[in-house]
PDB file of C-alpha atoms in Angstrom:
ATOM      1  CA  ASP A  21       0.000   0.000   0.000  1.00  0.00           C
ATOM      2  CA  ALA A  22       1.139   3.526  -0.677  1.00  0.00           C
ATOM      3  CA  GLY A  23       1.871   5.753   2.274  1.00  0.00           C
ATOM      4  CA  ILE A  24       4.232   5.830   5.183  1.00  0.00           C
ATOM      5  CA  THR A  25       4.974   2.720   7.198  1.00  0.00           C
ATOM      6  CA  GLN A  26       6.949   2.142  10.349  1.00  0.00           C
ATOM      7  CA  SER A  27       8.410  -1.081  11.625  1.00  0.00           C
ATOM      8  CA  PRO A  28       8.341  -2.687  14.013  1.00  0.00           C
ATOM      9  CA  ARG A  29       5.107  -1.495  15.620  1.00  0.00           C
ATOM     10  CA  TYR A  30       6.237  -2.745  19.014  1.00  0.00           C
ATOM     11  CA  LYS A  31       9.724  -3.395  20.335  1.00  0.00           C
ATOM     12  CA  ILE A  32      11.079  -4.428  23.710  1.00  0.00           C
ATOM     13  CA  THR A  33      14.807  -4.224  24.250  1.00  0.00           C
ATOM     14  CA  GLU A  34      17.331  -4.045  27.038  1.00  0.00           C
ATOM     15  CA  THR A  35      19.512  -1.217  28.233  1.00  0.00           C
ATOM     16  CA  GLY A  36      22.700  -0.941  26.187  1.00  0.00           C
ATOM     17  CA  ARG A  37      21.437  -2.715  23.093  1.00  0.00           C
ATOM     18  CA  GLN A  38      21.360  -1.152  19.663  1.00  0.00           C
ATOM     19  CA  VAL A  39      17.914  -0.719  18.148  1.00  0.00           C
ATOM     20  CA  THR A  40      16.922   0.480  14.698  1.00  0.00           C
ATOM     21  CA  LEU A  41      13.461   1.746  13.884  1.00  0.00           C
ATOM     22  CA  MET A  42      12.506   1.760  10.236  1.00  0.00           C
ATOM     23  CA  CYS A  43      10.463   4.266   8.277  1.00  0.00           C
ATOM     24  CA  HIS A  44       9.485   3.925   4.637  1.00  0.00           C
ATOM     25  CA  GLN A  45       7.412   6.245   2.454  1.00  0.00           C
ATOM     26  CA  THR A  46       6.160   5.731  -1.080  1.00  0.00           C
ATOM     27  CA  TRP A  47       5.363   9.332  -2.041  1.00  0.00           C
ATOM     28  CA  SER A  48       8.951  10.363  -2.864  1.00  0.00           C
ATOM     29  CA  HIS A  49       8.575  13.175  -0.348  1.00  0.00           C
ATOM     30  CA  SER A  50      11.739  15.192   0.134  1.00  0.00           C
ATOM     31  CA  TYR A  51      11.410  15.708   3.861  1.00  0.00           C
ATOM     32  CA  MET A  52      11.267  13.078   6.563  1.00  0.00           C
ATOM     33  CA  PHE A  53      11.092  13.462  10.329  1.00  0.00           C
ATOM     34  CA  TRP A  54      11.450  11.472  13.516  1.00  0.00           C
ATOM     35  CA  TYR A  55       9.546  12.436  16.665  1.00  0.00           C
ATOM     36  CA  ARG A  56       9.214  10.896  20.068  1.00  0.00           C
ATOM     37  CA  GLN A  57       6.146  11.159  22.249  1.00  0.00           C
ATOM     38  CA  ASP A  58       6.361  10.375  25.922  1.00  0.00           C
ATOM     39  CA  LEU A  59       3.267   9.380  27.835  1.00  0.00           C
ATOM     40  CA  GLY A  60       0.916  12.321  28.232  1.00  0.00           C
ATOM     41  CA  HIS A  61       3.104  14.757  26.309  1.00  0.00           C
ATOM     42  CA  GLY A  62       3.320  16.309  22.895  1.00  0.00           C
ATOM     43  CA  LEU A  63       5.693  15.282  20.126  1.00  0.00           C
ATOM     44  CA  ARG A  64       9.334  16.310  20.182  1.00  0.00           C
ATOM     45  CA  LEU A  65      11.463  16.393  17.064  1.00  0.00           C
ATOM     46  CA  ILE A  66      14.549  14.163  17.147  1.00  0.00           C
ATOM     47  CA  TYR A  67      16.002  14.499  13.640  1.00  0.00           C
ATOM     48  CA  TYR A  68      14.823  15.494  10.227  1.00  0.00           C
ATOM     49  CA  SER A  69      16.055  15.184   6.677  1.00  0.00           C
ATOM     50  CA  ALA A  70      15.479  17.551   3.777  1.00  0.00           C
ATOM     51  CA  ALA A  71      16.668  15.085   1.130  1.00  0.00           C
ATOM     52  CA  ALA A  72      18.806  11.994   0.675  1.00  0.00           C
ATOM     53  CA  ASP A  73      22.148  12.375   2.452  1.00  0.00           C
ATOM     54  CA  ILE A  74      21.006  15.544   4.256  1.00  0.00           C
ATOM     55  CA  THR A  75      20.055  15.298   7.922  1.00  0.00           C
ATOM     56  CA  ASP A  76      19.715  17.819  10.741  1.00  0.00           C
ATOM     57  CA  LYS A  77      19.222  17.693  14.479  1.00  0.00           C
ATOM     58  CA  GLY A  78      15.920  18.533  16.031  1.00  0.00           C
ATOM     59  CA  GLU A  79      15.009  19.324  19.589  1.00  0.00           C
ATOM     60  CA  VAL A  80      16.190  16.095  21.275  1.00  0.00           C
ATOM     61  CA  PRO A  81      18.875  14.385  19.122  1.00  0.00           C
ATOM     62  CA  ASP A  82      21.167  13.019  21.841  1.00  0.00           C
ATOM     63  CA  GLY A  83      21.430   9.240  21.850  1.00  0.00           C
ATOM     64  CA  TYR A  84      20.058   8.844  18.331  1.00  0.00           C
ATOM     65  CA  VAL A  85      21.609   8.410  14.905  1.00  0.00           C
ATOM     66  CA  VAL A  86      19.877   8.716  11.531  1.00  0.00           C
ATOM     67  CA  SER A  87      20.792   8.128   7.923  1.00  0.00           C
ATOM     68  CA  ARG A  88      19.088   8.774   4.611  1.00  0.00           C
ATOM     69  CA  SER A  89      20.833   6.939   1.804  1.00  0.00           C
ATOM     70  CA  LYS A  90      17.583   6.638  -0.167  1.00  0.00           C
ATOM     71  CA  THR A  91      14.744   9.127  -0.411  1.00  0.00           C
ATOM     72  CA  GLU A  92      12.132   6.609   0.704  1.00  0.00           C
ATOM     73  CA  ASN A  93      13.849   5.361   3.862  1.00  0.00           C
ATOM     74  CA  PHE A  94      14.809   7.152   7.066  1.00  0.00           C
ATOM     75  CA  PRO A  95      15.953   4.717   9.776  1.00  0.00           C
ATOM     76  CA  LEU A  96      16.458   5.842  13.359  1.00  0.00           C
ATOM     77  CA  THR A  97      19.090   4.049  15.455  1.00  0.00           C
ATOM     78  CA  LEU A  98      19.505   4.042  19.181  1.00  0.00           C
ATOM     79  CA  GLU A  99      23.140   3.041  19.478  1.00  0.00           C
ATOM     80  CA  SER A 100      22.969   2.116  23.169  1.00  0.00           C
ATOM     81  CA  ALA A 101      19.393   2.194  24.400  1.00  0.00           C
ATOM     82  CA  THR A 102      18.571   3.719  27.770  1.00  0.00           C
ATOM     83  CA  ARG A 103      15.391   3.519  29.849  1.00  0.00           C
ATOM     84  CA  SER A 104      14.746   7.211  29.194  1.00  0.00           C
ATOM     85  CA  GLN A 105      14.320   6.345  25.515  1.00  0.00           C
ATOM     86  CA  THR A 106      11.202   4.346  26.267  1.00  0.00           C
ATOM     87  CA  SER A 107       8.636   6.180  24.194  1.00  0.00           C
ATOM     88  CA  VAL A 108       6.421   6.089  21.133  1.00  0.00           C
ATOM     89  CA  TYR A 109       8.311   7.054  18.003  1.00  0.00           C
ATOM     90  CA  PHE A 110       6.601   8.620  15.014  1.00  0.00           C
ATOM     91  CA  CYS A 111       8.002   9.066  11.570  1.00  0.00           C
ATOM     92  CA  ALA A 112       6.589  11.636   9.150  1.00  0.00           C
ATOM     93  CA  SER A 113       7.179  12.766   5.595  1.00  0.00           C
ATOM     94  CA  MET A 114       6.453  16.000   3.803  1.00  0.00           C
ATOM     95  CA  GLY A 115       6.490  17.125   0.200  1.00  0.00           C
ATOM     96  CA  LEU A 116       7.811  20.413  -1.080  1.00  0.00           C
ATOM     97  CA  GLN A 117       4.400  22.107  -1.202  1.00  0.00           C
ATOM     98  CA  GLY A 118       3.398  23.389   2.190  1.00  0.00           C
ATOM     99  CA  ASN A 119       4.193  22.177   5.673  1.00  0.00           C
ATOM    100  CA  ILE A 120       1.807  19.228   5.618  1.00  0.00           C
ATOM    101  CA  GLN A 121       3.356  16.254   7.327  1.00  0.00           C
ATOM    102  CA  TYR A 122       1.998  12.745   7.008  1.00  0.00           C
ATOM    103  CA  PHE A 123       2.629  10.481   9.939  1.00  0.00           C
ATOM    104  CA  GLY A 124       3.169   6.784  10.322  1.00  0.00           C
ATOM    105  CA  ALA A 125       1.332   4.687  12.885  1.00  0.00           C
ATOM    106  CA  GLY A 126       4.216   4.812  15.337  1.00  0.00           C
ATOM    107  CA  THR A 127       6.600   2.386  17.031  1.00  0.00           C
ATOM    108  CA  ARG A 128       6.114   1.734  20.705  1.00  0.00           C
ATOM    109  CA  LEU A 129       9.558   1.091  22.215  1.00  0.00           C
ATOM    110  CA  SER A 130      10.188  -0.181  25.707  1.00  0.00           C
ATOM    111  CA  VAL A 131      13.723  -0.253  27.091  1.00  0.00           C
ATOM    112  CA  LEU A 132      14.027  -2.478  30.137  1.00  0.00           C
TER     113      LEU A 132
ATOM    114  CA  ASP B   5       9.395  30.676  15.813  1.00  0.00           C
ATOM    115  CA  ALA B   6       5.963  31.886  16.825  1.00  0.00           C
ATOM    116  CA  LYS B   7       4.644  30.146  19.922  1.00  0.00           C
ATOM    117  CA  THR B   8       1.055  29.049  20.341  1.00  0.00           C
ATOM    118  CA  THR B   9      -1.182  28.858  23.378  1.00  0.00           C
ATOM    119  CA  GLN B  10      -4.168  26.548  23.595  1.00  0.00           C
ATOM    120  CA  PRO B  11      -6.520  25.534  26.392  1.00  0.00           C
ATOM    121  CA  THR B  12      -5.589  22.238  27.969  1.00  0.00           C
ATOM    122  CA  SER B  13      -8.973  20.628  27.503  1.00  0.00           C
ATOM    123  CA  MET B  14     -12.487  21.217  26.216  1.00  0.00           C
ATOM    124  CA  ASP B  15     -15.743  19.311  26.095  1.00  0.00           C
ATOM    125  CA  CYS B  16     -18.339  19.389  23.368  1.00  0.00           C
ATOM    126  CA  ALA B  17     -21.743  17.752  22.961  1.00  0.00           C
ATOM    127  CA  GLU B  18     -22.137  15.364  20.074  1.00  0.00           C
ATOM    128  CA  GLY B  19     -23.707  17.064  17.064  1.00  0.00           C
ATOM    129  CA  ARG B  20     -22.767  20.547  18.225  1.00  0.00           C
ATOM    130  CA  ALA B  21     -20.009  22.708  16.852  1.00  0.00           C
ATOM    131  CA  ALA B  22     -16.631  22.443  18.539  1.00  0.00           C
ATOM    132  CA  ASN B  23     -14.686  25.711  18.581  1.00  0.00           C
ATOM    133  CA  LEU B  24     -11.034  25.312  19.506  1.00  0.00           C
ATOM    134  CA  PRO B  25      -9.126  28.552  20.096  1.00  0.00           C
ATOM    135  CA  CYS B  26      -5.428  29.218  19.628  1.00  0.00           C
ATOM    136  CA  ASN B  27      -3.346  32.278  20.408  1.00  0.00           C
ATOM    137  CA  HIS B  28      -0.260  33.015  18.312  1.00  0.00           C
ATOM    138  CA  SER B  29       0.425  36.654  19.109  1.00  0.00           C
ATOM    139  CA  THR B  30       4.051  36.584  17.870  1.00  0.00           C
ATOM    140  CA  ILE B  31       3.224  35.228  14.428  1.00  0.00           C
ATOM    141  CA  SER B  32       4.992  37.012  11.584  1.00  0.00           C
ATOM    142  CA  GLY B  33       3.454  38.152   8.344  1.00  0.00           C
ATOM    143  CA  ASN B  34       4.372  35.160   6.201  1.00  0.00           C
ATOM    144  CA  GLU B  35       3.832  32.382   8.740  1.00  0.00           C
ATOM    145  CA  TYR B  36       0.955  29.974   8.316  1.00  0.00           C
ATOM    146  CA  VAL B  37      -1.147  28.432  11.068  1.00  0.00           C
ATOM    147  CA  TYR B  38      -1.532  24.655  10.907  1.00  0.00           C
ATOM    148  CA  TRP B  39      -3.897  22.375  12.757  1.00  0.00           C
ATOM    149  CA  TYR B  40      -3.360  18.694  13.378  1.00  0.00           C
ATOM    150  CA  ARG B  41      -5.115  16.228  15.583  1.00  0.00           C
ATOM    151  CA  GLN B  42      -4.067  13.014  17.250  1.00  0.00           C
ATOM    152  CA  ILE B  43      -6.578  10.363  18.066  1.00  0.00           C
ATOM    153  CA  HIS B  44      -5.494   8.106  20.887  1.00  0.00           C
ATOM    154  CA  SER B  45      -2.418   5.999  20.056  1.00  0.00           C
ATOM    155  CA  GLN B  46      -2.402   7.063  16.405  1.00  0.00           C
ATOM    156  CA  GLY B  47      -0.051   9.323  14.487  1.00  0.00           C
ATOM    157  CA  PRO B  48      -1.061  12.972  14.130  1.00  0.00           C
ATOM    158  CA  GLN B  49      -3.355  13.817  11.241  1.00  0.00           C
ATOM    159  CA  TYR B  50      -3.315  17.057   9.267  1.00  0.00           C
ATOM    160  CA  ILE B  51      -6.590  18.989   9.387  1.00  0.00           C
ATOM    161  CA  ILE B  52      -6.234  22.414   7.804  1.00  0.00           C
ATOM    162  CA  HIS B  53      -3.953  25.424   7.480  1.00  0.00           C
ATOM    163  CA  GLY B  54      -4.246  29.107   6.621  1.00  0.00           C
ATOM    164  CA  LEU B  55      -2.402  32.392   6.317  1.00  0.00           C
ATOM    165  CA  LYS B  56      -4.935  35.162   6.789  1.00  0.00           C
ATOM    166  CA  ASN B  57      -8.117  34.212   5.002  1.00  0.00           C
ATOM    167  CA  ASN B  58     -10.642  31.869   6.520  1.00  0.00           C
ATOM    168  CA  GLU B  59     -10.347  28.357   5.191  1.00  0.00           C
ATOM    169  CA  THR B  60     -12.740  25.426   4.962  1.00  0.00           C
ATOM    170  CA  ASN B  61     -12.323  21.832   3.914  1.00  0.00           C
ATOM    171  CA  GLU B  62     -14.199  18.601   4.403  1.00  0.00           C
ATOM    172  CA  MET B  63     -12.920  18.238   7.949  1.00  0.00           C
ATOM    173  CA  ALA B  64     -13.117  21.697   9.474  1.00  0.00           C
ATOM    174  CA  SER B  65     -13.109  25.459   9.146  1.00  0.00           C
ATOM    175  CA  LEU B  66     -10.328  27.775  10.233  1.00  0.00           C
ATOM    176  CA  ILE B  67     -11.084  31.325  11.279  1.00  0.00           C
ATOM    177  CA  ILE B  68      -8.078  33.638  11.602  1.00  0.00           C
ATOM    178  CA  THR B  69      -8.504  37.049  13.191  1.00  0.00           C
ATOM    179  CA  GLU B  70      -7.689  40.119  11.139  1.00  0.00           C
ATOM    180  CA  ASP B  71      -4.584  40.859  13.215  1.00  0.00           C
ATOM    181  CA  ARG B  72      -3.588  37.167  12.848  1.00  0.00           C
ATOM    182  CA  LYS B  73      -2.835  36.892  16.543  1.00  0.00           C
ATOM    183  CA  SER B  74      -5.355  34.153  17.117  1.00  0.00           C
ATOM    184  CA  SER B  75      -7.376  31.554  15.279  1.00  0.00           C
ATOM    185  CA  THR B  76     -10.240  29.160  15.886  1.00  0.00           C
ATOM    186  CA  LEU B  77     -10.668  25.686  14.503  1.00  0.00           C
ATOM    187  CA  ILE B  78     -14.317  24.786  14.026  1.00  0.00           C
ATOM    188  CA  LEU B  79     -15.659  21.260  13.745  1.00  0.00           C
ATOM    189  CA  PRO B  80     -19.217  22.055  12.650  1.00  0.00           C
ATOM    190  CA  HIS B  81     -20.943  18.883  13.845  1.00  0.00           C
ATOM    191  CA  ALA B  82     -18.704  17.077  16.294  1.00  0.00           C
ATOM    192  CA  THR B  83     -18.970  13.299  16.556  1.00  0.00           C
ATOM    193  CA  LEU B  84     -17.594  10.901  19.143  1.00  0.00           C
ATOM    194  CA  ARG B  85     -14.813  10.069  16.663  1.00  0.00           C
ATOM    195  CA  ASP B  86     -13.598  13.661  16.864  1.00  0.00           C
ATOM    196  CA  THR B  87     -12.401  13.061  20.424  1.00  0.00           C
ATOM    197  CA  ALA B  88      -8.667  13.721  20.145  1.00  0.00           C
ATOM    198  CA  VAL B  89      -5.849  16.106  21.009  1.00  0.00           C
ATOM    199  CA  TYR B  90      -5.815  19.089  18.655  1.00  0.00           C
ATOM    200  CA  TYR B  91      -2.571  20.894  17.928  1.00  0.00           C
ATOM    201  CA  CYS B  92      -2.271  24.453  16.670  1.00  0.00           C
ATOM    202  CA  ILE B  93       1.172  25.011  15.157  1.00  0.00           C
ATOM    203  CA  VAL B  94       3.070  27.868  13.578  1.00  0.00           C
ATOM    204  CA  PRO B  95       6.122  26.144  12.138  1.00  0.00           C
ATOM    205  CA  GLY B  96       9.448  27.683  11.357  1.00  0.00           C
ATOM    206  CA  ASN B  97      11.873  26.245   8.825  1.00  0.00           C
ATOM    207  CA  ASN B  98       9.983  22.960   8.580  1.00  0.00           C
ATOM    208  CA  ASP B  99      10.235  22.557  12.340  1.00  0.00           C
ATOM    209  CA  MET B 100       6.757  21.500  13.363  1.00  0.00           C
ATOM    210  CA  ARG B 101       6.773  22.014  17.140  1.00  0.00           C
ATOM    211  CA  PHE B 102       3.896  20.101  18.703  1.00  0.00           C
ATOM    212  CA  GLY B 103       2.977  21.468  22.107  1.00  0.00           C
ATOM    213  CA  ALA B 104       0.533  19.897  24.513  1.00  0.00           C
ATOM    214  CA  GLY B 105      -2.491  20.806  22.376  1.00  0.00           C
ATOM    215  CA  THR B 106      -6.132  20.820  23.444  1.00  0.00           C
ATOM    216  CA  ARG B 107      -7.750  17.586  24.470  1.00  0.00           C
ATOM    217  CA  LEU B 108     -11.256  17.679  23.006  1.00  0.00           C
ATOM    218  CA  THR B 109     -13.777  15.261  24.446  1.00  0.00           C
ATOM    219  CA  VAL B 110     -17.021  14.873  22.520  1.00  0.00           C
ATOM    220  CA  LYS B 111     -19.763  13.622  24.796  1.00  0.00           C
ATOM    221  CA  PRO B 112     -22.978  11.840  23.802  1.00  0.00           C
TER     222      PRO B 112
END
C-alpha cells in the first residue's frame, strides 16, 4: 500500500542494546522526520532530513543516529538504548508544497 | 518561531459545533497556522492550514482574526470520533513544534 509505514510497531529491548526503527514512504517526499512522544506529552522532534544524504538535528537528538541513503527510507538508530528512551516514536514525511506532514502509525519502544 | 497557546482541555456535545481557540500573538506576516489532531495511540493527522483568510475543507473550518494573533478551529458537527488532542502550530523552517495541544472530548 502507498503511504508511510513504520516497523516494528512494538519493540522491547534491554539497556545498552542497539535498536533500529525503520520508516518507509512511497510518495517520494523530500522531507522526513522522527519524533518521540512520551506518555501524556506532545511530540518532540529528534532528527529530520530535507533530502537523501542531508540530515539535521531537532530538539532532542542526543542518543540517536539517523541516515538517509535513499529518499524513501529514514531509519532511526539508538546506538545504546537507555530507559529514558522508552517512548512512542513517530516518523513523518512531507512534500515540497506546504508544511503538511503525514505520519506513520508509530513504534512503541520499551527499554528495560 | 511563533509560539502558540491553547486551552488544555475542552468538552463538546455530540452534534454541536466544537470551537477550539489558539493564540499566536508573535506570528509574523508570512507564517501559516496549521492544525493537526491526534486520536489516541495514532499518528497525528493534518486537518487544515491558513495564512490570513478563513479556510474550509471537508474536515473543518479555520477562522483567523484580522490581526492574525489568534485563530479558531471549528468542527461544525462534532462526533464521538472527533475526540482527540488538537494541535495548533506555527512552524518555522519545517520545524513543526507540537505542544501539549487541546484535548477535546465529545460527549454523547
